[in-house]
Amino acid sequence: MIKRTLYFGNQAYLNLQKDQLVIDPKDENKPKRSVPVEDIGLLVIDHHQVTVTHGLINALIDNNAAILWCDCRHMPNGLVLPMSSNHVFTEKLQYQLSASEPLKKQLWKQTVQAKLFNQAAVLKTLGFDDQKLLYWRSQTGSGDPKNMEGRAAACYWKCLFEAID
């Protein structure tokens, strides 16, 4: 079965009752809800006023769920993983950490090129010229030393904001 990802970007109180994650949104207009803990694969906490009980955290870990905390910029800040049963994740993480610098730079190049290709497709769909982005994509080097991503971002966002006006 595919596990669920739950995202909390608003104030809430999360606790455990009868093997269920109970969500109290702390808003009179929203009712309490519950989700079976066994159905959860990832819990993302992206608000500084989300409270999580110790019992719930242990139940999530016992059911092989991960918990990801975000900082005030909504960026991942901490990750809790089950220690006993997540050897696949640990193995992948170890490979990532031990990757050589040339490999990291090539992967970054591929990431930037894919991003520029997608941004060019958006501009083309909106009727803008996409040739600059496609050119910068072709000029992206290993590790993006000439900052093609930054150049493309400036062009991309300028075109999008012009489209809004």
Tab-separated table of C-alpha atoms in Angstrom:
chain	number	residue	atom	x	y	z
A	1	MET	CA	0.000	0.000	0.000
A	2	ILE	CA	1.203	3.525	-0.752
A	3	LYS	CA	1.796	5.498	2.400
A	4	ARG	CA	0.384	9.000	2.815
A	5	THR	CA	2.309	12.238	3.192
A	6	LEU	CA	0.704	14.674	5.615
A	7	TYR	CA	1.681	18.342	5.473
A	8	PHE	CA	0.955	20.768	8.315
A	9	GLY	CA	1.411	24.423	7.371
A	10	ASN	CA	-1.029	25.862	9.929
A	11	GLN	CA	-1.324	25.749	13.699
A	12	ALA	CA	-2.423	22.329	14.938
A	13	TYR	CA	-2.218	19.956	17.871
A	14	LEU	CA	-1.303	16.403	16.833
A	15	ASN	CA	-1.705	13.501	19.213
A	16	LEU	CA	-2.302	9.755	19.278
A	17	GLN	CA	-5.595	8.110	20.172
A	18	LYS	CA	-6.370	4.445	19.461
A	19	ASP	CA	-3.594	4.129	16.832
A	20	GLN	CA	-4.909	7.206	15.039
A	21	LEU	CA	-3.155	10.520	14.467
A	22	VAL	CA	-5.714	13.025	15.727
A	23	ILE	CA	-5.520	16.490	14.171
A	24	ASP	CA	-6.940	19.373	16.191
A	25	PRO	CA	-6.567	22.447	13.911
A	26	LYS	CA	-7.172	24.925	16.780
A	27	ASP	CA	-9.714	26.683	14.577
A	28	GLU	CA	-13.372	26.591	15.646
A	29	ASN	CA	-14.462	26.417	11.989
A	30	LYS	CA	-12.494	23.239	11.283
A	31	PRO	CA	-13.392	19.898	12.872
A	32	LYS	CA	-10.957	17.435	14.394
A	33	ARG	CA	-9.867	14.710	12.002
A	34	SER	CA	-7.962	11.477	12.339
A	35	VAL	CA	-5.739	9.307	10.157
A	36	PRO	CA	-4.574	5.754	10.899
A	37	VAL	CA	-0.903	5.908	11.892
A	38	GLU	CA	-0.194	2.811	9.800
A	39	ASP	CA	-1.206	4.738	6.631
A	40	ILE	CA	1.366	7.517	7.144
A	41	GLY	CA	4.742	7.464	5.413
A	42	LEU	CA	5.864	11.063	5.964
A	43	LEU	CA	4.755	13.818	8.305
A	44	VAL	CA	5.879	17.325	7.252
A	45	ILE	CA	5.700	19.994	9.954
A	46	ASP	CA	5.971	23.469	8.421
A	47	HIS	CA	4.548	25.787	11.073
A	48	HIS	CA	6.081	26.894	14.358
A	49	GLN	CA	2.806	26.353	16.232
A	50	VAL	CA	2.336	22.675	15.459
A	51	THR	CA	2.465	20.595	18.631
A	52	VAL	CA	3.254	16.882	18.378
A	53	THR	CA	3.038	14.505	21.328
A	54	HIS	CA	5.797	12.082	22.248
A	55	GLY	CA	3.374	9.168	21.956
A	56	LEU	CA	2.514	10.104	18.393
A	57	ILE	CA	6.174	10.443	17.404
A	58	ASN	CA	6.926	6.969	18.772
A	59	ALA	CA	3.885	5.476	17.028
A	60	LEU	CA	4.975	7.017	13.709
A	61	ILE	CA	8.516	5.658	14.138
A	62	ASP	CA	7.152	2.212	15.070
A	63	ASN	CA	5.208	2.276	11.783
A	64	ASN	CA	8.280	3.280	9.725
A	65	ALA	CA	7.119	6.844	9.079
A	66	ALA	CA	9.537	9.747	8.699
A	67	ILE	CA	9.028	13.158	10.294
A	68	LEU	CA	10.383	16.263	8.562
A	69	TRP	CA	10.582	19.637	10.315
A	70	CYS	CA	10.855	22.878	8.321
A	71	ASP	CA	12.366	26.187	9.412
A	72	CYS	CA	10.892	29.701	9.224
A	73	ARG	CA	11.780	29.862	5.487
A	74	HIS	CA	9.818	26.618	4.855
A	75	MET	CA	13.031	24.728	4.129
A	76	PRO	CA	13.765	21.259	5.563
A	77	ASN	CA	15.539	21.664	8.885
A	78	GLY	CA	15.413	18.276	10.600
A	79	LEU	CA	14.496	14.692	9.802
A	80	VAL	CA	13.549	11.806	12.086
A	81	LEU	CA	13.787	8.302	10.679
A	82	PRO	CA	13.220	4.895	12.236
A	83	MET	CA	16.625	3.507	13.180
A	84	SER	CA	15.835	-0.175	12.920
A	85	SER	CA	14.043	-0.542	9.615
A	86	ASN	CA	15.204	2.196	7.297
A	87	HIS	CA	18.412	0.680	5.975
A	88	VAL	CA	17.495	1.538	2.375
A	89	PHE	CA	17.266	5.252	3.163
A	90	THR	CA	20.474	5.118	5.180
A	91	GLU	CA	22.242	3.382	2.301
A	92	LYS	CA	21.060	6.015	-0.199
A	93	LEU	CA	22.092	8.805	2.149
A	94	GLN	CA	25.532	7.244	2.562
A	95	TYR	CA	25.963	7.112	-1.241
A	96	GLN	CA	24.962	10.761	-1.516
A	97	LEU	CA	27.352	11.849	1.205
A	98	SER	CA	30.252	9.911	-0.265
A	99	ALA	CA	29.689	11.035	-3.865
A	100	SER	CA	32.725	12.537	-5.524
A	101	GLU	CA	32.846	16.260	-6.265
A	102	PRO	CA	32.802	15.699	-10.069
A	103	LEU	CA	29.679	13.550	-9.738
A	104	LYS	CA	27.946	16.192	-7.583
A	105	LYS	CA	28.808	18.861	-10.173
A	106	GLN	CA	27.476	16.738	-13.041
A	107	LEU	CA	24.258	16.041	-11.143
A	108	TRP	CA	23.872	19.764	-10.452
A	109	LYS	CA	24.384	20.477	-14.170
A	110	GLN	CA	21.637	17.989	-15.036
A	111	THR	CA	19.329	19.531	-12.431
A	112	VAL	CA	19.883	23.064	-13.753
A	113	GLN	CA	19.418	21.944	-17.359
A	114	ALA	CA	16.129	20.223	-16.510
A	115	LYS	CA	14.957	23.320	-14.644
A	116	LEU	CA	15.801	25.608	-17.574
A	117	PHE	CA	14.090	23.254	-20.022
A	118	ASN	CA	10.910	23.328	-17.924
A	119	GLN	CA	11.040	27.112	-17.506
A	120	ALA	CA	11.461	27.503	-21.280
A	121	ALA	CA	8.418	25.280	-21.819
A	122	VAL	CA	6.354	27.478	-19.483
A	123	LEU	CA	7.441	30.639	-21.313
A	124	LYS	CA	6.662	29.083	-24.688
A	125	THR	CA	3.212	28.048	-23.469
A	126	LEU	CA	2.545	31.629	-22.357
A	127	GLY	CA	3.665	32.983	-25.742
A	128	PHE	CA	7.081	34.307	-24.697
A	129	ASP	CA	10.391	33.741	-26.435
A	130	ASP	CA	12.046	30.684	-24.897
A	131	GLN	CA	15.288	30.809	-26.906
A	132	LYS	CA	17.377	32.585	-24.244
A	133	LEU	CA	16.589	29.903	-21.687
A	134	LEU	CA	17.303	27.121	-24.147
A	135	TYR	CA	20.610	28.792	-25.039
A	136	TRP	CA	21.584	29.154	-21.370
A	137	ARG	CA	20.620	25.501	-20.889
A	138	SER	CA	23.044	24.477	-23.620
A	139	GLN	CA	25.772	26.626	-22.043
A	140	THR	CA	25.396	25.168	-18.539
A	141	GLY	CA	28.649	23.593	-17.439
A	142	SER	CA	29.509	21.105	-14.722
A	143	GLY	CA	28.555	22.735	-11.413
A	144	ASP	CA	27.089	25.743	-13.319
A	145	PRO	CA	30.221	27.915	-12.906
A	146	LYS	CA	28.813	30.707	-15.114
A	147	ASN	CA	25.560	30.843	-13.095
A	148	MET	CA	23.262	30.075	-16.023
A	149	GLU	CA	20.572	29.195	-13.510
A	150	GLY	CA	20.667	32.733	-12.068
A	151	ARG	CA	20.607	34.385	-15.484
A	152	ALA	CA	17.695	32.254	-16.589
A	153	ALA	CA	15.795	32.894	-13.356
A	154	ALA	CA	16.026	36.663	-13.845
A	155	CYS	CA	14.685	36.350	-17.393
A	156	TYR	CA	12.023	33.799	-16.469
A	157	TRP	CA	10.558	35.733	-13.549
A	158	LYS	CA	10.637	39.014	-15.451
A	159	CYS	CA	8.568	37.454	-18.228
A	160	LEU	CA	6.113	35.903	-15.769
A	161	PHE	CA	5.586	39.174	-13.900
A	162	GLU	CA	5.052	40.987	-17.203
A	163	ALA	CA	2.400	38.389	-18.040
A	164	ILE	CA	0.580	39.217	-14.799
A	165	ASP	CA	0.386	42.895	-15.693
